[in-house]
Every structure is written in structure tokens, then in C-alpha cells.
Coordinates of C-alpha atoms and ligand atoms in Angstrom, one line a residue:
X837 CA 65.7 24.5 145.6
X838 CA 65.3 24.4 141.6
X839 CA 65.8 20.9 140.1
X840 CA 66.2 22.7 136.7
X841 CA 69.3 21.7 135.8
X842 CA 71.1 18.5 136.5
X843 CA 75.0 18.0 136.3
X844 CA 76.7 14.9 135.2
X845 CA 79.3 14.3 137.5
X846 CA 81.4 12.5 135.3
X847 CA 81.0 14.8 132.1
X848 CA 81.5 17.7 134.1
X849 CA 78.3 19.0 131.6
X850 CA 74.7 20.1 132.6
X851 CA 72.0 17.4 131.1
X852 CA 69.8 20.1 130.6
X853 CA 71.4 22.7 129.2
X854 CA 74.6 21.3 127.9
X855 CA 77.1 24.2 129.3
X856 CA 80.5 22.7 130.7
X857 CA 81.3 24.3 133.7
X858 CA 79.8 27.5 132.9
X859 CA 75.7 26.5 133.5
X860 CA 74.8 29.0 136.7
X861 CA 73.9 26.5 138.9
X862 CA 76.2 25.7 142.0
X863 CA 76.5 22.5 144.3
X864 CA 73.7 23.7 146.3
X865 CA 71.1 23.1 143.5
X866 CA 72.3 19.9 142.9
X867 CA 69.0 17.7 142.6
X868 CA 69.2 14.5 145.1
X869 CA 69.2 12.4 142.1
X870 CA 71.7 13.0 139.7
X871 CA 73.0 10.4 137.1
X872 CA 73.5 7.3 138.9
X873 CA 76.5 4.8 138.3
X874 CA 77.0 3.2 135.0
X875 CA 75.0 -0.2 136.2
X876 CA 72.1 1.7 136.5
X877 CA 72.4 2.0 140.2
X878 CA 70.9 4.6 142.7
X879 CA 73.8 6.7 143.5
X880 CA 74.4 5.6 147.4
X881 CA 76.3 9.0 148.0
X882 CA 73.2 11.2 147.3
X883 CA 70.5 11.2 150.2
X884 CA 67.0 10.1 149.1
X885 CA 63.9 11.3 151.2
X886 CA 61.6 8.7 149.7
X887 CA 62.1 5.1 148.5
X888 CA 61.5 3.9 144.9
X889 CA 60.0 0.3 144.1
X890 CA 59.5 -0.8 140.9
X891 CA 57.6 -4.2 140.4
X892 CA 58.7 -6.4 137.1
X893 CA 58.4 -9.7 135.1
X894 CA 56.4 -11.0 132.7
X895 CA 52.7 -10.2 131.6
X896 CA 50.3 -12.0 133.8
X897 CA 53.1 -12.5 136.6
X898 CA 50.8 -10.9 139.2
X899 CA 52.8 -7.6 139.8
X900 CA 49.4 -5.3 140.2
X901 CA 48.2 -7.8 142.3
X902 CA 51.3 -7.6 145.1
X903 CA 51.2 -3.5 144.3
X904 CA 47.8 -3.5 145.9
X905 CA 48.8 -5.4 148.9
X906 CA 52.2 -3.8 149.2
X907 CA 50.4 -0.4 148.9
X908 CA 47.5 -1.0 151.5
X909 CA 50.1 -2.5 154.2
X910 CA 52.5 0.7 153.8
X911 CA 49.5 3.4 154.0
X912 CA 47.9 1.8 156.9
X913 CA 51.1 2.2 158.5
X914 CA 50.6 6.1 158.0
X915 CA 53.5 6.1 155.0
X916 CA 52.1 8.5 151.8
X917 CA 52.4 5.7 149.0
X918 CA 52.2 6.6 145.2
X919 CA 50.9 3.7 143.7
X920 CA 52.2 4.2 139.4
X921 CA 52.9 2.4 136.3
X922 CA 54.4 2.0 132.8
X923 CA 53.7 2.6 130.1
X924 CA 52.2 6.1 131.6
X925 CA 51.6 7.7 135.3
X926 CA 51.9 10.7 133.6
X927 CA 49.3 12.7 131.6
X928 CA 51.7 12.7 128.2
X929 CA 52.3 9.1 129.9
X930 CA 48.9 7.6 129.5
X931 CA 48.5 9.1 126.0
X932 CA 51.8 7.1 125.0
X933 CA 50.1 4.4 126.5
X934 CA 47.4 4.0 124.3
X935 CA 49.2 4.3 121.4
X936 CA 52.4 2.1 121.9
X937 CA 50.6 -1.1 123.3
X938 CA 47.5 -0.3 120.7
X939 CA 47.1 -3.8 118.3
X940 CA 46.4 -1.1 115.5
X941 CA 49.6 0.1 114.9
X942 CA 51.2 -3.1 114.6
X943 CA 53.9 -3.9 113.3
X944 CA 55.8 -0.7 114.9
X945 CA 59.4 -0.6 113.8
X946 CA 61.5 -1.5 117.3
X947 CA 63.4 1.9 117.4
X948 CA 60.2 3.8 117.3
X949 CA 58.8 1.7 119.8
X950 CA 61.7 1.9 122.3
X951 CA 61.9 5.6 121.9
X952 CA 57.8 6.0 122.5
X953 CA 58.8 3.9 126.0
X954 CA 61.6 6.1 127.0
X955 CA 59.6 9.1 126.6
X956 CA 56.8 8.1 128.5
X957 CA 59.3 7.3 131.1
X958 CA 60.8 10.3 131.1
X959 CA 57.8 12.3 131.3
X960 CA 56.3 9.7 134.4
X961 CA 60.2 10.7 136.2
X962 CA 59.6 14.5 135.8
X963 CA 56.3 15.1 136.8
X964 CA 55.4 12.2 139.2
X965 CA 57.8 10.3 140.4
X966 CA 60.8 12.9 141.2
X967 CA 58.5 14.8 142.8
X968 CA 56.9 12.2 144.8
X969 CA 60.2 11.1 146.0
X970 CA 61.4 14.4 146.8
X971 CA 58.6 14.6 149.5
X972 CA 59.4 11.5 151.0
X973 CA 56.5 9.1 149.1
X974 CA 57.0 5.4 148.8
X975 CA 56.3 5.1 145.2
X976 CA 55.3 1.6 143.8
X977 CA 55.7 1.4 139.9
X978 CA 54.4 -1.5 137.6
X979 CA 57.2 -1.6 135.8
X980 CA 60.3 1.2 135.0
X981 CA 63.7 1.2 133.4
X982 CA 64.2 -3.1 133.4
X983 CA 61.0 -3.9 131.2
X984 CA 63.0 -1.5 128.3
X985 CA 65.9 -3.2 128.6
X986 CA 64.1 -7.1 128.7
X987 CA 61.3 -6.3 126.0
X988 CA 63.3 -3.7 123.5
X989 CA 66.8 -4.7 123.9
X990 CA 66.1 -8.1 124.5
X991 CA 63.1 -9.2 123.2
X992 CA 62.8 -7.3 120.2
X993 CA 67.4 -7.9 119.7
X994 CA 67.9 -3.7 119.7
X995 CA 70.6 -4.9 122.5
X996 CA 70.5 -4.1 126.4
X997 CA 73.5 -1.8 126.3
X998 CA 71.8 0.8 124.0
X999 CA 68.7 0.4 125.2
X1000 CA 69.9 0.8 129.3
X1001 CA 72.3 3.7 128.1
X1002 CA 68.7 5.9 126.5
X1003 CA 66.9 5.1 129.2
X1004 CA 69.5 5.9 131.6
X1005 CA 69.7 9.7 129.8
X1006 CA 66.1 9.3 129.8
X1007 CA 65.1 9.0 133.8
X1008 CA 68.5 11.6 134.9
X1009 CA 69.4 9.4 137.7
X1010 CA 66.3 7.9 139.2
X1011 CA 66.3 3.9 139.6
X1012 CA 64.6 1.9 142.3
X1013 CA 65.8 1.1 145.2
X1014 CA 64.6 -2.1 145.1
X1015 CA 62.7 -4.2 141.6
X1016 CA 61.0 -7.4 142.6
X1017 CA 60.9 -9.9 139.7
X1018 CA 58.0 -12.3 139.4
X1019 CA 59.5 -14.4 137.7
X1020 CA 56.9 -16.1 135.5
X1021 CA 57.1 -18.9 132.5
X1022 CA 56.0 -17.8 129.0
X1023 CA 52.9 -20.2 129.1
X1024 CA 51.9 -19.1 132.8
X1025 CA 51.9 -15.6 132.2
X1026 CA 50.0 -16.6 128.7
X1027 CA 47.2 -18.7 130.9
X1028 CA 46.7 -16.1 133.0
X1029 CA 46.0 -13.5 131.3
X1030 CA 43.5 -15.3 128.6
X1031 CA 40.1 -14.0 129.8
X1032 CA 41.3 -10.4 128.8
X1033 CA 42.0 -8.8 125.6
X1034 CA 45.8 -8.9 124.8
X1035 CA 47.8 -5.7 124.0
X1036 CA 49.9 -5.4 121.3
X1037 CA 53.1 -6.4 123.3
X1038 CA 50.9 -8.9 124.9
X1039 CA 50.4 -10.4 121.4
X1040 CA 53.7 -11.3 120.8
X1041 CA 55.3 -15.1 120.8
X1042 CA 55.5 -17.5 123.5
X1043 CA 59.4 -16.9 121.9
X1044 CA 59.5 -13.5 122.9
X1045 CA 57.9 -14.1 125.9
X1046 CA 60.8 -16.4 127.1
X1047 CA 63.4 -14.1 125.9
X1048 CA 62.3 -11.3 127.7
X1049 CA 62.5 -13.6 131.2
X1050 CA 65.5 -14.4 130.4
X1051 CA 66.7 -11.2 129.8
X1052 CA 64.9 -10.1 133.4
X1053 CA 66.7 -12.6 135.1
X1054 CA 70.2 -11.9 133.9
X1055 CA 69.7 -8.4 135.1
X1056 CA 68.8 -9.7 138.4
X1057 CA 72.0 -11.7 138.5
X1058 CA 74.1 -8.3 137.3
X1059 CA 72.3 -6.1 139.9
X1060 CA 71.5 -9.0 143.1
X1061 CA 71.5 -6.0 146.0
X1062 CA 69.1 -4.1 143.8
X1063 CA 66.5 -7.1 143.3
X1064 CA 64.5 -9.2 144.8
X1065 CA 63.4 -12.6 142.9
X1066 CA 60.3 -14.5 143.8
X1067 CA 59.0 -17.4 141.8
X1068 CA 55.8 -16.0 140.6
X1069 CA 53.5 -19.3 140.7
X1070 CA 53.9 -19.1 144.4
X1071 CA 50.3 -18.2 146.1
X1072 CA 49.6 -14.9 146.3
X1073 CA 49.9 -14.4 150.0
X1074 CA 53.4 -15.7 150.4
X1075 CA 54.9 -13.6 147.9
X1076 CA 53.1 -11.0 150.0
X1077 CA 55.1 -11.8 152.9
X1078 CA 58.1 -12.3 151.0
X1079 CA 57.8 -8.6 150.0
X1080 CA 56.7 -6.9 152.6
X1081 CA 59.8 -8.1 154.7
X1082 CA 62.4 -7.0 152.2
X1083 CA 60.6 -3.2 152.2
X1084 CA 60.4 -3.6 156.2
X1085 CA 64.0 -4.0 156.1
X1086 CA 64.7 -1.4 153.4
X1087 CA 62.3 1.4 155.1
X1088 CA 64.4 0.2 158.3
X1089 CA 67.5 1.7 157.2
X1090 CA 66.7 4.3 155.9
X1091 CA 64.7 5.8 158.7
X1092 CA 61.3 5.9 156.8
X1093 CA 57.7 6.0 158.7
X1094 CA 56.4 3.2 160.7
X1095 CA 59.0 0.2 160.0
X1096 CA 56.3 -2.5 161.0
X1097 CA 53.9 -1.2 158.1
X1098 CA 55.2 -3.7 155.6
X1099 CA 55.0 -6.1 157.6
X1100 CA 51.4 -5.9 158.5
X1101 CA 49.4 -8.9 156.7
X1102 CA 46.1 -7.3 155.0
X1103 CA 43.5 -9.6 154.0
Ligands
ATP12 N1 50.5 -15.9 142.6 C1 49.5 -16.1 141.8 N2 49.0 -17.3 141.6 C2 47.9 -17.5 140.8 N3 47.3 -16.5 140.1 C3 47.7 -15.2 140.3 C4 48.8 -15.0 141.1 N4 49.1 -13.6 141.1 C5 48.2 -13.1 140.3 N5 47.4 -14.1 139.8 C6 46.3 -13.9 138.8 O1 46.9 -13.7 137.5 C7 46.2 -12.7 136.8 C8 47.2 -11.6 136.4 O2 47.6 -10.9 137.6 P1 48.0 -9.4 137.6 O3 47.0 -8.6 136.8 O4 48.3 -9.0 139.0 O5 49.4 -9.6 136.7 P2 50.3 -8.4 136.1 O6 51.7 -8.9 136.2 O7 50.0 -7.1 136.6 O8 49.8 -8.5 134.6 P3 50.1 -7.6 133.3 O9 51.6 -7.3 133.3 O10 49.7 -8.4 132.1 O11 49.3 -6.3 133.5 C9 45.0 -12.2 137.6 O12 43.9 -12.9 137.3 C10 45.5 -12.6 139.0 O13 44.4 -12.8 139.9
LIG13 C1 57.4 -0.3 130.5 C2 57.5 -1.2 129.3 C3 56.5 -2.1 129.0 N1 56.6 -2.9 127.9 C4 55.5 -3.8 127.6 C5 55.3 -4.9 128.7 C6 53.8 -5.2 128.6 O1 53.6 -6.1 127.6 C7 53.2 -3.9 128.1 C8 52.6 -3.1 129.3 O2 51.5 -3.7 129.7 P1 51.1 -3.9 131.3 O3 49.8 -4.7 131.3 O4 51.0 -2.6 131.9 O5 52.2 -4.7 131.9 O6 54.3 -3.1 127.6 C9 57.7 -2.8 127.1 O7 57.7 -3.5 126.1 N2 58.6 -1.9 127.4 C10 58.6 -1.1 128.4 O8 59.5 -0.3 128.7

């Protein structure tokens, strides 16, 4: 099955080639994620093999820290479990990487900046994380789609809207199944992350910092089935727990590997 071309239900057009009507492929080539709803939603009429998680909140909320646990629990339970983050997960990814969050190139005008993070993201869909779900993966990514629309249309005033509607164009359909929000204070996420260097997004103001939870909170309130919010100063372990059993519920229904792997406590 080719996943070349994907068709926009509601524009009738082809998102890759722009024909109306008259691109060549036919419902059978259909890719399993086309353009989801408006909201940013999976669409819940297309079948999914694998299941998406995407981890967000503030820096220093302690999302790589519950994407290690999360991992080990679901591959000990015999699940294949992509493990992924943004900036990058791709090899164009990583490059972006380096440069968007790089201290150097400060101050980058906001546009620029939200453009570099949607193409990273659309690179990281493409080649890893499409694929990944296609063969029935669990992927785990440190962030997606949300931390665009909290830190550029939010935290930097470009407006959630715009911001949601490129990156929306930008990932052809794919959004988690599930985001789990740490949600994290400004001067929490600030404490705990002071014996490292900061990035250049990092650097920003305890100001920005606040906006951007805000902002990640009010899209927990506009999509509640889709998240999952946890009060990050919690200890680690509980929010463990707390996690595991909403992906023990989610692999549940839709059939996916052992059930009782998220469940399983690790150490
Ligand atoms: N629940 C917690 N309580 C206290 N400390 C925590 C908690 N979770 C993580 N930490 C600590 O906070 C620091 C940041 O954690 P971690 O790297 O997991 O956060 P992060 O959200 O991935 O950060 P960033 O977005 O900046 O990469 C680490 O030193 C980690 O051990
Ligand atoms: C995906 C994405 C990220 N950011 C910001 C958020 C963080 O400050 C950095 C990434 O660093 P991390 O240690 O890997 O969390 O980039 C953003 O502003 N917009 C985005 O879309």
C-alpha cells in the first residue's frame, strides 16, 4: 500500500499533489491517518495499528524521566516501543535541533522559529513515526504538535490558531492518542533544571515560562479525552502509576500486546 498521497476529506484535494479529484490514487490507498478533525483530534473512523503518546509540559517537568519508565514497563511486556522526541527523531530532525534551540542564534524572529519546529516535525512524522505506527509500535514522543502551539502561539503571542492550523498541515493527520501534561510551575521547572546548561528556549523568562503552562493547560481543558494531567511535583513513582494505568486502559481497547505491561512497576 503506497502512503504517497494523502486526501483531505473535506477539500476533496490531494495534500501532496494538490489534484482535486483527479490524483490517481483510489480509496484503497488511503493512508490510516489522514487529516484528522479540526480540534486536532485522531480521526476515530480510521483504524490505527499502533498507539501514539506524546509526553508534554514545561522544561524540567520530568517528561524523559516518566518516558523511561513508561518505555521499560511496555517492552518488558513484549510491546515494540519507539521511544522519540522534539525537536528531532529524525536525521533532518536532529540537525534542526541544534540549530533552533542553539543560544547563538538568538534572538530568532518567531515566524522563523515556528516554521524551523514544524519542519522538524514534519520530517520526525514521515520518516519515524508514520512508519512506526503503521507496524503497530507504541511510540512515546517528548513532546509533538501541543509544545508549538503553547511556546510559538502562546508564548512567543504568534496565536494558537495559526500556529495549530501549520502544524496541523504539517503532521497530515497524525496526533496522539493520548498527551500527558506535567504540569509544572515556572520556578519548579527553572530549579530543576539549574545544574545543566540552558537552551535557548530554556533561556527565556519565568514570564514566558508561565504563559506557556497556561497555554498547555487550556488545551488540556479543550481536548480532556485526549489528555491526561498530572501535577508534576508529585514523586516520580506515582506519576508512574498514574500513567501506566491510563496506557493499560488505552492498549486495552484497542487490542494491543500484553494489556498488563503498563501496569507492571519497574524499579
Ligand atoms: N517528580 C519529580 N520530582 C522531583 N524531581 C523530578 C521529578 N521528575 C523529574 N525530576 C528531576 O527533574 C530534572 C528534570 O527531569 P527531566 O529531564 O525528566 O525533565 P524534562 O521534562 O524531560 O526536561 P526538559 O524538557 O527540560 O528536557 C531531573 O533532574 C529529574 O531527576
Ligand atoms: C517541540 C517544541 C519544543 N519547543 C521548545 C521547548 C523546549 O524549551 C525546547 C526543547 O527542549 P527539550 O529539552 O527537548 O524539552 O524547545 C518549542 O518551543 N516548540 C516546539 O514545537
Amino acid at each position: 500500500m503506497s502512503f504517497g498521497h494523502v486526501h483531505n476529506l473535506r477539500s476533496e484535494r490531494c495534500v501532496v499533489c494538490s489534484r482535486r479529484y483527479s490524483c490517481a490514487v483510489t480509496s484503497a490507498d488511503f493512508p490510516r491517518y489522514p487529516l484528522g478533525s479540526a480540534a486536532g483530534e485522531p480521526d476515530p473512523s480510521v483504524p490505527r495499528a499502533g498507539l501514539f503518546i506524546a509526553l508534554e509540559g514545561g522544561d524540567g517537568a520530568g517528561k524523559s524521566t516518566q518516558i523511561k519508565r513508561l518505555a521499560r514497563g511496555l517492552a518488558q511486556g513484549g510491546l515494540e516501543v519507539l521511544t522519540t522526541r522534539e525537536p528531532g527523531g529524525s536525521d533532518l530532525g536532529e540537525r534542526l535541533r541544534n540549530l533552533v534551540l542553539d543560544p547563538q542564534f538568538a534572538p530568532v524572529d518567531p515566524r522563523t522559529e515556528a516554521l524551523l519546529f514544524a519542519a522538524s516535525r514534519s520530517s520526525h512524522v514521515e520518516t519515524v513515526i508514520r512508519p512506526a505506527l503503521e507496524r503497530g509500535a507504541v511510540v512515546i514522543t517528548d513532546r509533538f504538535l501541543d509544545s508549538s502551539v503553547a511556546y510559538q502561539g502562546a508564548g512567543r503571542g504568534l496565536g494558537t490558531s495559526v500556529i495549530r492550523d501549520l502544524n496541523a498541515w504539517a503532521v497530515h493527520g497524525v496526533m496522539p492518542d493520548l498527551t500527558v501534561l506535567l504540569d509544572v510551575s515556572a520556578a519548579t521547572g527553572r530549579q530543576r533544571r539549574s545544574t545543566r546548561a540552558e537552551d535557548r528556549m530554556e533561556q527565556e523568562s519565568q514570564d514566558f515560562h508561565h504563559d506557556v503552562r497556561q497555554a498547555f493547560l487550556a488545551l488540556a481543558q479543550d481536548s480532556p479525552q485526549r489528555y491526561l494531567v498530572l501535577a508534576a511535583d508529585q514523586p516520580i513513582p506515582v506519576l508512574a502509576q498514574q500513567i501506566s494505568e491510563r496506557v493499560t486502559q488505552l492498549l486495552a481497547e484497542r487490542n494491543l500486546g500484553d494489556q498488563a505491561a503498563a501496569g507492571r512497576s519497574t524499579p
